[in-house]
């Protein structure tokens, strides 16, 4: 089976991890701060907080931004469930903004309209979480303007988007947001096995996330309620978690980060080949917004079901039967049983629902070979024609 995504691990990555295994610190050593500093430098942010997953980082970010019971957090329905769950962990309510039918990201027009209504209802969101779907950045300038106008915080779910650029600048610099979060799961752009990282320009948000990453326990006299009684003294000043990344993971991340540009460039090469080979098939191909340089985490195509004689299920199953590990990103979050239980229903976000009824993520990862990609194209073409 050719998977839809997979990691690219080389000897230098293995050596970097082995070096940590032979060192004094497997965790809480110098490599996590070094990885944080390297990512911050790479994306042009001021602070970085590494975690054991992007899900944890999203949770810490929502807490640091003050989400709690009575608040509402908005995100896109076309995302992984973690983009919405992070608000639920804080006791906040979740709502969704439908997607743009062309970029498949949160629609700025729909966001503006929903904000106008929310203002009339006195139920404005505390945080909006735009998701850079497939690695293509959202329209952050407009979202940032709306944030200032309506007074909400912006948390970028950049899980797909390390290495991406918006208006020529790296995603993660938080130019139009408060916090951005990357994921380093093995299918993403670079990996630490499991892992995530939050970037921000605000030192207080960074301190808050660091505190909550380690149980809410501090050894910094500046964060203590009382006075430090000596070098043994620590205080728990909030209810935090163990969301730490290990030094083994950070070493892998540092090693991978060195190849970031190269990894994204090979995804672009594959995308160009798909664009050309699939242009005449009954498909809607990914659209490149002129303000963006995508990291191309995913390459979904939308089936033009009105122009083929097969159902979505038939095409998908045919691809899988012929060893093409296609996938669906994503089932709209509001249609999941957990969210329907909270009151959401099918039909509420029609663009996201239409997208999910047509989208098939094709294999897209740096080590996908030319012959494998040609096989994907051939099988897809036959599956659509049958
Ligand atoms: C992968 C992913 C996450 C969660 O990342 P983990 O590191 O696996 O916790 C969150 N949001 C989106 C959009 C993702 O794709």
CSV table of C-alpha atoms and ligand atoms in Angstrom, one decimal:
chain,number,residue,atom,x,y,z
A,1,UNK,CA,0.0,0.0,0.0
A,2,UNK,CA,1.3,3.5,-0.9
A,3,UNK,CA,0.3,5.5,2.2
A,4,UNK,CA,-1.1,9.1,1.9
A,5,UNK,CA,1.7,10.4,4.1
A,6,UNK,CA,4.8,9.2,5.8
A,7,UNK,CA,8.0,10.4,7.6
A,8,UNK,CA,11.4,10.9,6.0
A,9,UNK,CA,14.0,9.5,8.4
A,10,UNK,CA,17.6,9.6,7.4
A,11,UNK,CA,20.8,8.4,9.1
A,12,UNK,CA,21.5,11.9,10.4
A,13,UNK,CA,18.1,11.8,12.2
A,14,UNK,CA,18.9,8.4,13.8
A,15,UNK,CA,22.4,9.6,14.9
A,16,UNK,CA,20.9,12.7,16.5
A,17,UNK,CA,18.5,10.6,18.6
A,18,UNK,CA,21.2,8.0,19.5
A,19,UNK,CA,23.4,10.8,20.7
A,20,UNK,CA,20.7,11.9,23.2
A,21,UNK,CA,20.2,8.3,24.4
A,22,UNK,CA,23.9,8.2,25.3
A,23,UNK,CA,23.8,11.7,27.0
A,24,UNK,CA,22.8,12.7,30.6
A,25,UNK,CA,19.3,13.9,29.8
A,26,UNK,CA,16.5,12.0,28.0
A,27,UNK,CA,14.1,14.7,29.0
A,28,UNK,CA,14.3,18.2,30.6
A,29,UNK,CA,17.8,18.6,29.2
A,30,UNK,CA,19.2,21.3,26.9
A,31,UNK,CA,17.8,19.9,23.6
A,32,UNK,CA,14.2,21.0,24.0
A,33,UNK,CA,15.1,24.7,24.5
A,34,UNK,CA,17.5,24.4,21.6
A,35,UNK,CA,14.7,23.0,19.4
A,36,UNK,CA,12.4,25.8,20.6
A,37,UNK,CA,15.0,28.4,19.8
A,38,UNK,CA,15.6,26.9,16.3
A,39,UNK,CA,11.9,26.9,15.4
A,40,UNK,CA,11.4,30.4,16.7
A,41,UNK,CA,14.4,31.6,14.7
A,42,UNK,CA,13.2,29.7,11.6
A,43,UNK,CA,9.6,31.2,11.6
A,44,UNK,CA,10.4,34.6,13.0
A,45,UNK,CA,8.5,34.4,16.3
A,46,UNK,CA,9.7,35.5,19.7
A,47,UNK,CA,8.9,32.5,21.9
A,48,UNK,CA,8.4,28.8,21.4
A,49,UNK,CA,6.9,26.2,23.7
A,50,UNK,CA,7.4,22.6,22.7
A,51,UNK,CA,4.9,20.0,23.8
A,52,UNK,CA,4.3,16.2,23.5
A,53,UNK,CA,1.7,16.9,20.8
A,54,UNK,CA,0.0,19.7,18.9
A,55,UNK,CA,-3.2,18.7,20.7
A,56,UNK,CA,-1.5,19.6,24.0
A,57,UNK,CA,-0.2,22.8,22.6
A,58,UNK,CA,-3.7,23.8,21.4
A,59,UNK,CA,-5.0,23.1,24.9
A,60,UNK,CA,-2.3,25.2,26.5
A,61,UNK,CA,-2.8,28.0,24.0
A,62,UNK,CA,-6.6,28.1,24.7
A,63,UNK,CA,-5.9,28.2,28.5
A,64,UNK,CA,-3.3,30.9,28.1
A,65,UNK,CA,-5.7,32.9,26.0
A,66,UNK,CA,-8.3,32.6,28.8
A,67,UNK,CA,-10.9,30.3,27.3
A,68,UNK,CA,-13.2,28.9,30.0
A,69,UNK,CA,-16.8,28.1,30.8
A,70,UNK,CA,-19.2,30.7,29.2
A,71,UNK,CA,-16.8,31.5,26.4
A,72,UNK,CA,-17.2,30.5,22.7
A,73,UNK,CA,-14.3,29.4,20.5
A,74,UNK,CA,-14.8,29.2,16.7
A,75,UNK,CA,-13.0,27.1,14.2
A,76,UNK,CA,-13.4,25.5,10.8
A,77,UNK,CA,-15.5,22.3,10.5
A,78,UNK,CA,-13.0,21.0,7.9
A,79,UNK,CA,-10.3,20.0,10.3
A,80,UNK,CA,-9.1,17.3,12.6
A,81,UNK,CA,-11.2,17.1,15.8
A,82,UNK,CA,-8.3,18.4,17.9
A,83,UNK,CA,-8.8,22.0,16.6
A,84,UNK,CA,-12.2,22.0,18.3
A,85,UNK,CA,-11.6,19.7,21.3
A,86,UNK,CA,-9.0,22.1,22.7
A,87,UNK,CA,-11.7,24.5,23.6
A,88,UNK,CA,-13.9,21.8,25.1
A,89,UNK,CA,-11.0,20.8,27.4
A,90,UNK,CA,-11.2,24.3,28.9
A,91,UNK,CA,-15.0,24.1,29.4
A,92,UNK,CA,-15.7,26.6,26.5
A,93,UNK,CA,-18.3,26.1,23.9
A,94,UNK,CA,-17.4,25.5,20.3
A,95,UNK,CA,-18.9,26.9,17.1
A,96,UNK,CA,-17.9,26.6,13.5
A,97,UNK,CA,-17.4,28.9,10.5
A,98,UNK,CA,-18.0,27.3,7.1
A,99,UNK,CA,-15.2,27.0,4.5
A,100,UNK,CA,-14.4,28.8,1.3
A,101,UNK,CA,-15.3,26.5,-1.6
A,102,UNK,CA,-12.1,27.3,-3.4
A,103,UNK,CA,-9.3,27.4,-0.8
A,104,UNK,CA,-11.2,25.0,1.6
A,105,UNK,CA,-10.0,27.1,4.5
A,106,UNK,CA,-12.3,29.1,6.9
A,107,UNK,CA,-14.2,31.6,4.7
A,108,UNK,CA,-13.5,35.2,5.7
A,109,UNK,CA,-16.9,36.2,4.2
A,110,UNK,CA,-18.7,33.6,6.4
A,111,UNK,CA,-16.6,34.7,9.4
A,112,UNK,CA,-17.5,38.4,8.9
A,113,UNK,CA,-21.2,37.5,8.6
A,114,UNK,CA,-21.2,35.3,11.6
A,115,UNK,CA,-19.4,38.0,13.7
A,116,UNK,CA,-22.0,40.6,12.7
A,117,UNK,CA,-24.7,38.2,13.9
A,118,UNK,CA,-22.8,37.3,17.1
A,119,UNK,CA,-22.4,41.0,18.0
A,120,UNK,CA,-26.2,41.5,17.7
A,121,UNK,CA,-26.6,38.4,19.9
A,122,UNK,CA,-23.9,39.5,22.3
A,123,UNK,CA,-22.2,36.2,21.9
A,124,UNK,CA,-18.9,37.1,20.3
A,125,UNK,CA,-16.1,34.4,20.3
A,126,UNK,CA,-13.2,34.7,22.7
A,127,UNK,CA,-10.9,32.9,20.3
A,128,UNK,CA,-11.0,32.1,16.6
A,129,UNK,CA,-8.9,29.1,15.4
A,130,UNK,CA,-8.2,29.3,11.7
A,131,UNK,CA,-6.7,26.0,10.4
A,132,UNK,CA,-4.2,26.2,7.5
A,133,UNK,CA,-5.7,23.2,5.8
A,134,UNK,CA,-3.2,21.1,3.7
A,135,UNK,CA,-0.5,23.6,4.6
A,136,UNK,CA,-2.1,26.5,2.7
A,137,UNK,CA,-2.3,29.5,5.0
A,138,UNK,CA,-5.7,31.2,5.7
A,139,UNK,CA,-6.3,34.8,4.8
A,140,UNK,CA,-4.6,36.0,8.0
A,141,UNK,CA,-4.5,39.7,7.2
A,142,UNK,CA,-8.3,39.9,7.1
A,143,UNK,CA,-8.7,37.6,10.1
A,144,UNK,CA,-6.3,39.8,12.0
A,145,UNK,CA,-8.3,42.9,11.1
A,146,UNK,CA,-11.6,41.3,12.2
A,147,UNK,CA,-9.9,40.3,15.5
A,148,UNK,CA,-9.0,43.9,16.3
A,149,UNK,CA,-12.5,45.1,15.2
A,150,UNK,CA,-14.4,42.5,17.3
A,151,UNK,CA,-11.9,41.9,20.1
A,152,UNK,CA,-11.2,38.2,19.8
A,153,UNK,CA,-7.9,36.3,20.0
A,154,UNK,CA,-6.5,34.4,17.1
A,155,UNK,CA,-4.9,30.9,17.5
A,156,UNK,CA,-3.6,29.5,14.3
A,157,UNK,CA,-3.8,25.7,14.0
A,158,UNK,CA,-0.7,25.5,11.8
A,159,UNK,CA,-0.4,21.7,12.4
A,160,UNK,CA,0.0,21.3,8.6
A,161,UNK,CA,1.9,24.4,7.9
A,162,UNK,CA,5.5,24.6,9.1
A,163,UNK,CA,7.5,25.8,6.2
A,164,UNK,CA,4.5,27.6,4.6
A,165,UNK,CA,4.5,31.3,3.9
A,166,UNK,CA,1.8,34.0,3.9
A,167,UNK,CA,2.5,37.2,2.0
A,168,UNK,CA,6.1,36.1,1.8
A,169,UNK,CA,6.5,35.6,5.6
A,170,UNK,CA,6.8,32.3,7.5
A,171,UNK,CA,3.7,30.9,9.2
A,172,UNK,CA,4.4,30.9,12.9
A,173,UNK,CA,5.6,34.5,13.1
A,174,UNK,CA,2.3,35.4,14.6
A,175,UNK,CA,2.1,38.7,12.7
A,176,UNK,CA,-1.7,38.4,12.5
A,177,UNK,CA,-2.3,36.1,15.5
A,178,UNK,CA,-1.6,35.6,19.2
A,179,UNK,CA,-0.3,32.0,19.0
A,180,UNK,CA,0.4,29.5,16.3
A,181,UNK,CA,0.7,25.7,16.8
A,182,UNK,CA,2.7,23.2,14.8
A,183,UNK,CA,2.3,19.4,14.8
A,184,UNK,CA,5.2,17.0,14.5
A,185,UNK,CA,3.2,13.8,14.0
A,186,UNK,CA,5.0,11.5,11.5
A,187,UNK,CA,2.6,12.3,8.7
A,188,UNK,CA,3.2,16.1,9.0
A,189,UNK,CA,5.9,18.2,7.4
A,190,UNK,CA,8.7,17.4,9.9
A,191,UNK,CA,8.4,14.9,12.8
A,192,UNK,CA,9.4,14.3,16.4
A,193,UNK,CA,7.4,11.0,16.6
A,194,UNK,CA,4.7,12.8,18.6
A,195,UNK,CA,5.1,16.4,19.4
A,196,UNK,CA,3.9,20.0,18.9
A,197,UNK,CA,5.1,23.5,19.4
A,198,UNK,CA,3.4,26.8,20.1
A,199,UNK,CA,4.9,30.1,19.0
A,200,UNK,CA,4.0,33.6,20.1
A,201,UNK,CA,5.3,37.2,20.3
A,202,UNK,CA,3.9,37.7,23.8
A,203,UNK,CA,6.2,36.7,26.7
A,204,UNK,CA,3.3,36.4,29.1
A,205,UNK,CA,1.5,33.9,26.9
A,206,UNK,CA,4.7,31.9,26.6
A,207,UNK,CA,5.3,31.9,30.4
A,208,UNK,CA,1.7,30.8,31.0
A,209,UNK,CA,2.0,27.9,28.5
A,210,UNK,CA,5.3,26.8,30.0
A,211,UNK,CA,3.9,26.9,33.5
A,212,UNK,CA,0.8,24.8,32.5
A,213,UNK,CA,3.0,22.4,30.5
A,214,UNK,CA,4.7,21.3,33.7
A,215,UNK,CA,1.9,20.8,36.3
A,216,UNK,CA,1.6,24.5,37.1
A,217,UNK,CA,4.7,24.1,39.1
A,218,UNK,CA,7.3,26.9,39.1
A,219,UNK,CA,10.8,27.4,40.4
A,220,UNK,CA,10.8,31.1,39.2
A,221,UNK,CA,10.5,33.4,42.2
A,222,UNK,CA,8.7,35.9,39.8
A,223,UNK,CA,5.9,33.5,39.4
A,224,UNK,CA,5.5,32.5,43.0
A,225,UNK,CA,2.7,33.6,45.3
A,226,UNK,CA,5.0,33.5,48.4
A,227,UNK,CA,8.7,34.1,48.8
A,228,UNK,CA,11.2,31.5,47.8
A,229,UNK,CA,12.5,29.8,50.9
A,230,UNK,CA,15.7,28.4,49.3
A,231,UNK,CA,17.1,26.6,46.3
A,232,UNK,CA,14.9,23.5,47.1
A,233,UNK,CA,11.7,25.6,46.9
A,234,UNK,CA,9.0,25.3,44.3
A,235,UNK,CA,5.4,26.2,44.2
A,236,UNK,CA,2.3,24.9,42.3
A,237,UNK,CA,0.4,28.0,41.4
A,238,UNK,CA,-2.1,26.6,38.9
A,239,UNK,CA,-3.5,23.2,37.8
A,240,UNK,CA,-1.2,22.2,34.9
A,241,UNK,CA,-0.3,19.0,33.1
A,242,UNK,CA,2.6,17.0,32.0
A,243,UNK,CA,2.7,18.0,28.4
A,244,UNK,CA,6.5,18.0,28.0
A,245,UNK,CA,8.4,17.0,24.9
A,246,UNK,CA,11.5,14.8,25.5
A,247,UNK,CA,15.1,15.6,24.5
A,248,UNK,CA,15.0,12.5,22.2
A,249,UNK,CA,12.1,14.0,20.3
A,250,UNK,CA,13.6,17.5,20.2
A,251,UNK,CA,16.9,16.1,18.8
A,252,UNK,CA,14.9,14.4,16.0
A,253,UNK,CA,13.0,17.7,15.4
A,254,UNK,CA,16.2,19.7,15.3
A,255,UNK,CA,17.7,17.3,12.7
A,256,UNK,CA,14.5,17.4,10.6
A,257,UNK,CA,14.2,21.2,10.8
A,258,UNK,CA,17.5,21.5,9.0
A,259,UNK,CA,15.9,19.9,5.9
A,260,UNK,CA,12.6,21.8,6.1
A,261,UNK,CA,13.0,23.8,2.9
A,262,UNK,CA,14.1,20.7,1.0
A,263,UNK,CA,11.2,18.6,2.3
A,264,UNK,CA,8.6,21.3,1.3
A,265,UNK,CA,10.3,21.7,-2.1
A,266,UNK,CA,9.9,18.0,-2.8
A,267,UNK,CA,6.2,18.3,-2.0
A,268,UNK,CA,5.9,21.1,-4.4
A,269,UNK,CA,7.6,19.0,-7.1
A,270,UNK,CA,5.1,16.3,-6.5
A,271,UNK,CA,2.2,18.7,-6.6
A,272,UNK,CA,3.3,20.1,-9.9
A,273,UNK,CA,3.4,16.6,-11.3
A,274,UNK,CA,-0.1,15.9,-10.0
A,275,UNK,CA,-1.4,19.2,-11.3
A,276,UNK,CA,-0.2,18.4,-14.8
A,277,UNK,CA,-1.2,14.7,-14.8
A,278,UNK,CA,-4.7,15.3,-13.4
A,279,UNK,CA,-5.6,18.5,-15.2
A,280,UNK,CA,-8.0,16.8,-17.7
A,281,UNK,CA,-9.7,14.4,-15.3
A,282,UNK,CA,-13.1,15.1,-13.8
A,283,UNK,CA,-11.6,16.6,-10.6
A,284,UNK,CA,-11.3,19.8,-8.7
A,285,UNK,CA,-7.6,20.2,-7.9
A,286,UNK,CA,-6.1,22.2,-4.9
A,287,UNK,CA,-6.2,25.9,-5.5
A,288,UNK,CA,-3.2,28.1,-4.7
A,289,UNK,CA,-4.1,31.4,-3.2
A,290,UNK,CA,-1.7,34.0,-4.6
A,291,UNK,CA,-0.9,35.3,-1.1
A,292,UNK,CA,0.4,31.9,0.0
A,293,UNK,CA,3.2,29.4,-0.4
A,294,UNK,CA,1.7,26.1,0.9
A,295,UNK,CA,3.8,23.5,2.8
A,296,UNK,CA,1.6,20.9,0.9
A,297,UNK,CA,1.0,18.6,3.8
A,298,UNK,CA,-1.9,17.1,1.9
A,299,UNK,CA,-3.0,16.9,-1.8
A,300,UNK,CA,-6.7,16.3,-1.8
A,301,UNK,CA,-8.7,16.2,-5.1
A,302,UNK,CA,-12.5,16.7,-5.2
A,303,UNK,CA,-14.4,14.2,-7.4
A,304,UNK,CA,-16.7,15.8,-9.9
A,305,UNK,CA,-19.4,13.4,-9.1
A,306,UNK,CA,-21.7,15.0,-11.7
A,307,UNK,CA,-19.2,14.0,-14.5
A,308,UNK,CA,-18.4,10.4,-13.5
A,309,UNK,CA,-20.5,7.3,-13.4
A,310,UNK,CA,-19.3,6.1,-10.1
A,311,UNK,CA,-20.0,7.0,-6.5
A,312,UNK,CA,-17.4,8.4,-4.1
A,313,UNK,CA,-17.4,5.1,-2.3
A,314,UNK,CA,-16.7,3.1,-5.4
A,315,UNK,CA,-13.8,5.3,-6.4
A,316,UNK,CA,-12.3,5.3,-2.9
A,317,UNK,CA,-12.7,1.6,-2.5
A,318,UNK,CA,-11.2,0.9,-5.9
A,319,UNK,CA,-8.1,3.0,-5.0
A,320,UNK,CA,-7.7,1.2,-1.7
A,321,UNK,CA,-8.2,-2.2,-3.3
A,322,UNK,CA,-5.4,-1.3,-5.7
A,323,UNK,CA,-3.0,-0.4,-2.9
A,324,UNK,CA,-3.3,3.3,-3.0
A,325,UNK,CA,-3.6,4.4,0.6
A,326,UNK,CA,-6.0,7.4,0.0
A,327,UNK,CA,-7.7,9.1,2.9
A,328,UNK,CA,-10.4,11.6,3.7
A,329,UNK,CA,-9.4,14.9,5.4
A,330,UNK,CA,-11.8,15.5,7.0
A,331,UNK,CA,-15.2,14.4,8.1
A,332,UNK,CA,-16.8,17.8,9.2
A,333,UNK,CA,-16.2,18.0,13.0
A,334,UNK,CA,-19.8,19.2,13.7
A,335,UNK,CA,-21.2,15.9,12.3
A,336,UNK,CA,-19.2,13.8,14.7
A,337,UNK,CA,-21.5,12.0,17.3
A,338,UNK,CA,-19.8,13.9,20.2
A,339,UNK,CA,-20.6,17.3,18.6
A,340,UNK,CA,-24.1,16.3,17.5
A,341,UNK,CA,-24.7,15.4,21.1
A,342,UNK,CA,-23.9,19.0,21.9
A,343,UNK,CA,-26.6,20.2,19.5
A,344,UNK,CA,-24.9,20.4,16.0
A,345,UNK,CA,-26.6,18.8,13.0
A,346,UNK,CA,-25.8,17.7,9.5
A,347,UNK,CA,-26.7,20.6,7.1
A,348,UNK,CA,-25.3,23.4,9.2
A,349,UNK,CA,-22.1,24.0,7.3
A,350,UNK,CA,-22.9,22.9,3.7
A,351,UNK,CA,-19.6,23.9,2.1
A,352,UNK,CA,-17.6,21.7,4.5
A,353,UNK,CA,-20.1,18.9,4.0
A,354,UNK,CA,-20.0,19.1,0.3
A,355,UNK,CA,-16.2,19.1,0.4
A,356,UNK,CA,-16.1,16.0,2.5
A,357,UNK,CA,-18.5,14.1,0.1
A,358,UNK,CA,-16.0,14.7,-2.7
A,359,UNK,CA,-12.4,14.9,-1.3
A,360,UNK,CA,-9.8,12.2,-1.6
A,361,UNK,CA,-6.3,12.8,-0.3
A,362,UNK,CA,-3.7,11.3,-2.6
A,363,UNK,CA,-0.3,10.1,-1.5
A,364,UNK,CA,1.9,13.2,-0.8
A,365,UNK,CA,5.2,12.8,1.0
A,366,UNK,CA,8.8,13.6,0.1
A,367,UNK,CA,10.0,10.0,-0.4
A,368,UNK,CA,7.1,9.2,-2.8
A,369,UNK,CA,8.9,7.9,-5.9
A,370,UNK,CA,8.1,9.0,-9.5
A,371,UNK,CA,6.9,5.6,-10.5
A,372,UNK,CA,4.7,5.4,-7.4
A,373,UNK,CA,3.1,8.7,-8.3
A,374,UNK,CA,2.5,7.6,-11.9
A,375,UNK,CA,0.8,4.5,-10.5
A,376,UNK,CA,-1.4,6.7,-8.3
A,377,UNK,CA,-2.4,8.7,-11.4
A,378,UNK,CA,-3.0,5.7,-13.5
A,379,UNK,CA,-5.2,3.9,-10.9
A,380,UNK,CA,-7.1,7.1,-10.2
A,381,UNK,CA,-7.8,7.7,-13.9
A,382,UNK,CA,-9.1,4.1,-14.3
A,383,UNK,CA,-11.2,4.3,-11.1
A,384,UNK,CA,-12.9,7.5,-12.5
A,385,UNK,CA,-13.5,6.0,-15.9
A,386,UNK,CA,-14.9,2.6,-14.9
B,1,LIG,C1,-2.5,16.5,13.3
B,1,LIG,C2,-3.4,17.7,13.7
B,1,LIG,C3,-3.6,18.1,15.0
B,1,LIG,C4,-3.1,17.3,16.2
B,1,LIG,O1,-1.8,17.1,16.1
B,1,LIG,P1,-1.1,16.1,17.1
B,1,LIG,O2,0.3,16.5,17.1
B,1,LIG,O3,-1.3,14.7,16.6
B,1,LIG,O4,-1.7,16.2,18.5
B,1,LIG,C5,-4.4,19.2,15.2
B,1,LIG,N1,-4.9,19.9,14.2
B,1,LIG,C6,-4.7,19.5,12.9
B,1,LIG,C7,-5.4,20.3,11.8
B,1,LIG,C8,-4.0,18.4,12.6
B,1,LIG,O5,-3.9,18.0,11.3
